[in-house]
mmCIF file of C-alpha atoms in Angstrom:
data_model
loop_
_atom_site.group_PDB
_atom_site.id
_atom_site.type_symbol
_atom_site.label_atom_id
_atom_site.label_comp_id
_atom_site.label_asym_id
_atom_site.label_seq_id
_atom_site.Cartn_x
_atom_site.Cartn_y
_atom_site.Cartn_z
ATOM 1 C CA MET Q 1 0.028 -0.191 0.149
ATOM 2 C CA PHE Q 2 1.385 3.261 -1.175
ATOM 3 C CA SER Q 3 0.213 6.851 0.232
ATOM 4 C CA LEU Q 4 0.965 9.947 -0.769
ATOM 5 C CA VAL Q 5 0.209 13.427 1.036
ATOM 6 C CA TYR Q 6 -0.078 16.984 -0.527
ATOM 7 C CA ARG Q 7 -1.205 20.484 0.377
ATOM 8 C CA SER Q 8 -2.305 22.798 -2.126
ATOM 9 C CA THR Q 9 -3.577 26.408 -2.775
ATOM 10 C CA ALA Q 10 -7.448 26.766 -3.432
ATOM 11 C CA SER Q 11 -8.095 29.224 -6.828
ATOM 12 C CA PRO Q 12 -9.737 32.122 -5.580
ATOM 13 C CA ILE Q 13 -12.541 31.746 -7.398
ATOM 14 C CA PHE Q 14 -13.452 28.299 -6.324
ATOM 15 C CA ASN Q 15 -16.166 27.986 -4.193
ATOM 16 C CA LYS Q 16 -18.497 25.041 -1.944
ATOM 17 C CA VAL Q 17 -20.392 24.078 -5.349
ATOM 18 C CA ASP Q 18 -17.076 23.234 -6.875
ATOM 19 C CA VAL Q 19 -15.448 21.021 -4.135
ATOM 20 C CA LYS Q 20 -18.634 19.277 -4.469
ATOM 21 C CA GLU Q 21 -18.651 18.591 -7.959
ATOM 22 C CA MET Q 22 -15.647 17.527 -7.496
ATOM 23 C CA LEU Q 23 -15.641 15.239 -4.856
ATOM 24 C CA GLU Q 24 -18.555 13.772 -7.026
ATOM 25 C CA LYS Q 25 -16.235 12.836 -9.933
ATOM 26 C CA ALA Q 26 -13.386 11.753 -7.622
ATOM 27 C CA ARG Q 27 -15.589 9.275 -5.696
ATOM 28 C CA VAL Q 28 -16.371 7.724 -9.080
ATOM 29 C CA ASN Q 29 -12.673 7.516 -10.353
ATOM 30 C CA ASN Q 30 -11.126 6.559 -7.153
ATOM 31 C CA LEU Q 31 -13.710 3.679 -6.553
ATOM 32 C CA ARG Q 32 -12.719 2.554 -9.852
ATOM 33 C CA ASP Q 33 -8.997 2.617 -9.273
ATOM 34 C CA ARG Q 34 -9.484 1.467 -5.489
ATOM 35 C CA ILE Q 35 -7.925 4.457 -4.301
ATOM 36 C CA THR Q 36 -9.187 5.641 -0.473
ATOM 37 C CA GLY Q 37 -8.377 9.178 1.122
ATOM 38 C CA CYS Q 38 -9.412 11.927 2.631
ATOM 39 C CA LEU Q 39 -9.798 15.511 1.431
ATOM 40 C CA LEU Q 40 -9.301 18.535 4.063
ATOM 41 C CA TYR Q 41 -9.951 22.453 3.280
ATOM 42 C CA TYR Q 42 -9.172 24.699 5.503
ATOM 43 C CA GLU Q 43 -8.602 29.109 5.562
ATOM 44 C CA GLY Q 44 -8.225 28.700 1.576
ATOM 45 C CA GLU Q 45 -5.673 25.151 1.345
ATOM 46 C CA PHE Q 46 -6.295 21.611 0.680
ATOM 47 C CA ILE Q 47 -4.446 19.197 2.244
ATOM 48 C CA GLN Q 48 -4.960 15.474 0.865
ATOM 49 C CA TYR Q 49 -4.387 12.034 1.845
ATOM 50 C CA LEU Q 50 -4.541 9.571 -1.095
ATOM 51 C CA GLU Q 51 -4.073 5.542 -0.566
ATOM 52 C CA GLY Q 52 -3.635 2.353 -2.861
ATOM 53 C CA ASN Q 53 -1.689 1.110 -5.670
ATOM 54 C CA GLN Q 54 1.681 3.110 -6.210
ATOM 55 C CA VAL Q 55 1.138 3.736 -10.151
ATOM 56 C CA MET Q 56 -2.172 4.557 -9.527
ATOM 57 C CA VAL Q 57 -1.637 7.414 -6.593
ATOM 58 C CA LEU Q 58 1.060 8.531 -8.567
ATOM 59 C CA THR Q 59 -0.966 8.489 -11.846
ATOM 60 C CA LEU Q 60 -4.015 10.111 -10.013
ATOM 61 C CA PHE Q 61 -1.365 12.819 -8.374
ATOM 62 C CA ASP Q 62 -0.103 13.685 -12.101
ATOM 63 C CA LYS Q 63 -3.174 15.143 -12.967
ATOM 64 C CA ILE Q 64 -3.835 16.796 -9.395
ATOM 65 C CA LYS Q 65 -0.571 18.746 -10.079
ATOM 66 C CA VAL Q 66 -2.021 20.519 -13.690
ATOM 67 C CA ASP Q 67 -5.446 20.874 -12.031
ATOM 68 C CA LYS Q 68 -6.529 25.096 -12.402
ATOM 69 C CA ARG Q 69 -8.526 24.665 -9.531
ATOM 70 C CA HIS Q 70 -5.685 25.183 -7.234
ATOM 71 C CA LYS Q 71 -1.820 25.637 -7.245
ATOM 72 C CA ASP Q 72 1.452 25.656 -5.254
ATOM 73 C CA VAL Q 73 0.830 21.913 -4.826
ATOM 74 C CA THR Q 74 3.456 20.359 -2.823
ATOM 75 C CA ILE Q 75 3.915 16.916 -1.209
ATOM 76 C CA LEU Q 76 4.085 16.914 2.216
ATOM 77 C CA ALA Q 77 4.861 13.235 2.712
ATOM 78 C CA TYR Q 78 4.482 9.859 0.873
ATOM 79 C CA GLY Q 79 5.835 6.035 1.169
ATOM 80 C CA VAL Q 80 4.541 2.403 1.763
ATOM 81 C CA THR Q 81 2.176 1.676 4.808
ATOM 82 C CA ASP Q 82 0.944 -1.531 6.120
ATOM 83 C CA SER Q 83 -2.711 -0.471 5.596
ATOM 84 C CA ARG Q 84 -5.253 1.877 4.607
ATOM 85 C CA GLU Q 85 -6.007 4.511 6.579
ATOM 86 C CA PHE Q 86 -9.724 5.515 4.749
ATOM 87 C CA LYS Q 87 -10.301 1.607 3.382
ATOM 88 C CA ASP Q 88 -14.278 2.775 3.812
ATOM 89 C CA TRP Q 89 -13.678 6.003 2.143
ATOM 90 C CA GLU Q 90 -13.395 6.856 -1.532
ATOM 91 C CA MET Q 91 -12.746 10.358 -0.778
ATOM 92 C CA ALA Q 92 -13.548 11.614 2.816
ATOM 93 C CA TYR Q 93 -14.149 15.423 3.458
ATOM 94 C CA ALA Q 94 -14.129 18.046 5.446
ATOM 95 C CA ASP Q 95 -13.941 21.639 5.573
ATOM 96 C CA PHE Q 96 -13.440 23.575 8.964
ATOM 97 C CA PHE Q 97 -16.151 26.182 8.797
ATOM 98 C CA GLY Q 98 -17.961 26.895 11.967
ATOM 99 C CA ASP Q 99 -16.866 27.178 15.450
ATOM 100 C CA ASN Q 100 -17.337 24.739 17.998
ATOM 101 C CA ASP Q 101 -15.413 22.803 19.858
ATOM 102 C CA LYS Q 102 -14.153 19.679 17.466
ATOM 103 C CA MET Q 103 -13.735 21.881 14.610
ATOM 104 C CA ASN Q 104 -11.568 24.143 17.003
ATOM 105 C CA TYR Q 105 -9.695 21.162 17.763
ATOM 106 C CA PHE Q 106 -9.133 20.219 14.337
ATOM 107 C CA LYS Q 107 -8.135 23.558 13.392
ATOM 108 C CA LEU Q 108 -5.500 23.467 15.904
ATOM 109 C CA LEU Q 109 -4.282 19.913 14.741
ATOM 110 C CA ILE Q 110 -3.972 21.331 10.865
ATOM 111 C CA SER Q 111 -2.296 24.111 11.940
ATOM 112 C CA SER Q 112 0.011 22.167 14.093
ATOM 113 C CA TYR Q 113 0.521 19.642 11.216
ATOM 114 C CA ASN Q 114 1.201 22.662 8.918
ATOM 115 C CA GLU Q 115 4.086 24.419 10.690
ATOM 116 C CA ASN Q 116 5.712 20.979 11.063
ATOM 117 C CA LEU Q 117 6.056 20.349 8.087
ATOM 118 C CA ASP Q 118 8.791 22.465 6.145
ATOM 119 C CA SER Q 119 9.683 19.672 3.660
ATOM 120 C CA ILE Q 120 8.956 16.709 2.223
ATOM 121 C CA THR Q 121 9.294 13.576 5.339
ATOM 122 C CA SER Q 122 8.348 10.508 5.717
ATOM 123 C CA GLN Q 123 5.263 9.233 7.237
ATOM 124 C CA ASN Q 124 6.034 9.188 11.425
ATOM 125 C CA PRO Q 125 4.397 8.907 14.556
ATOM 126 C CA SER Q 126 3.084 12.164 14.437
ATOM 127 C CA PHE Q 127 1.678 11.819 11.213
ATOM 128 C CA ASN Q 128 -0.507 8.688 11.346
ATOM 129 C CA THR Q 129 -1.731 9.893 14.887
ATOM 130 C CA PHE Q 130 -3.082 13.054 12.972
ATOM 131 C CA TRP Q 131 -5.028 11.420 10.164
ATOM 132 C CA ILE Q 132 -6.021 8.748 12.719
ATOM 133 C CA ALA Q 133 -7.769 11.831 14.435
ATOM 134 C CA VAL Q 134 -9.343 12.777 11.253
ATOM 135 C CA ARG Q 135 -10.576 9.358 10.194
ATOM 136 C CA GLU Q 136 -12.302 8.905 13.463
ATOM 137 C CA ASN Q 137 -13.537 12.566 13.812
ATOM 138 C CA LEU Q 138 -15.233 11.893 9.949
ATOM 139 C CA ASP Q 139 -16.549 8.440 11.141
ATOM 140 C CA GLN Q 140 -18.148 9.891 14.305
ATOM 141 C CA THR Q 141 -19.780 12.858 12.340
ATOM 142 C CA LEU Q 142 -21.731 10.571 9.836
ATOM 143 C CA GLU Q 143 -22.753 8.464 13.237
ATOM 144 C CA SER Q 144 -24.082 11.068 14.804
ATOM 145 C CA GLN Q 145 -26.383 12.245 11.730
ATOM 146 C CA PRO Q 146 -29.479 11.209 11.775
#
């Protein structure tokens, strides 16, 4: 299993409707290509975690790099993993709008995560802890919805 994490800056004209359309297409394509992962949106920036077959993930990333909906695409981490972190998600998604304890917690996590990634890094315990916390939060959010 291979995973890749990148961050990018959203195009100024990119809005929530665009994100929804992008996610719908990504989920169909990722299901076909057996890619799973998570997309986070915070303060005009995307952080995306992709996992799957290395060739498939890198092929997708080549397309992502030239997508006009964002710029300044930077790899944060990549490597081989033992298992999928987002095995049930063709593409989990969270945007961090709103003001509640859960959102404030994740805003703090993302801010800390961004500050500590000055260059390409290998996956490490804090990296894994961050993505586990994101997955658990998304799982809980879905369970609590009517």
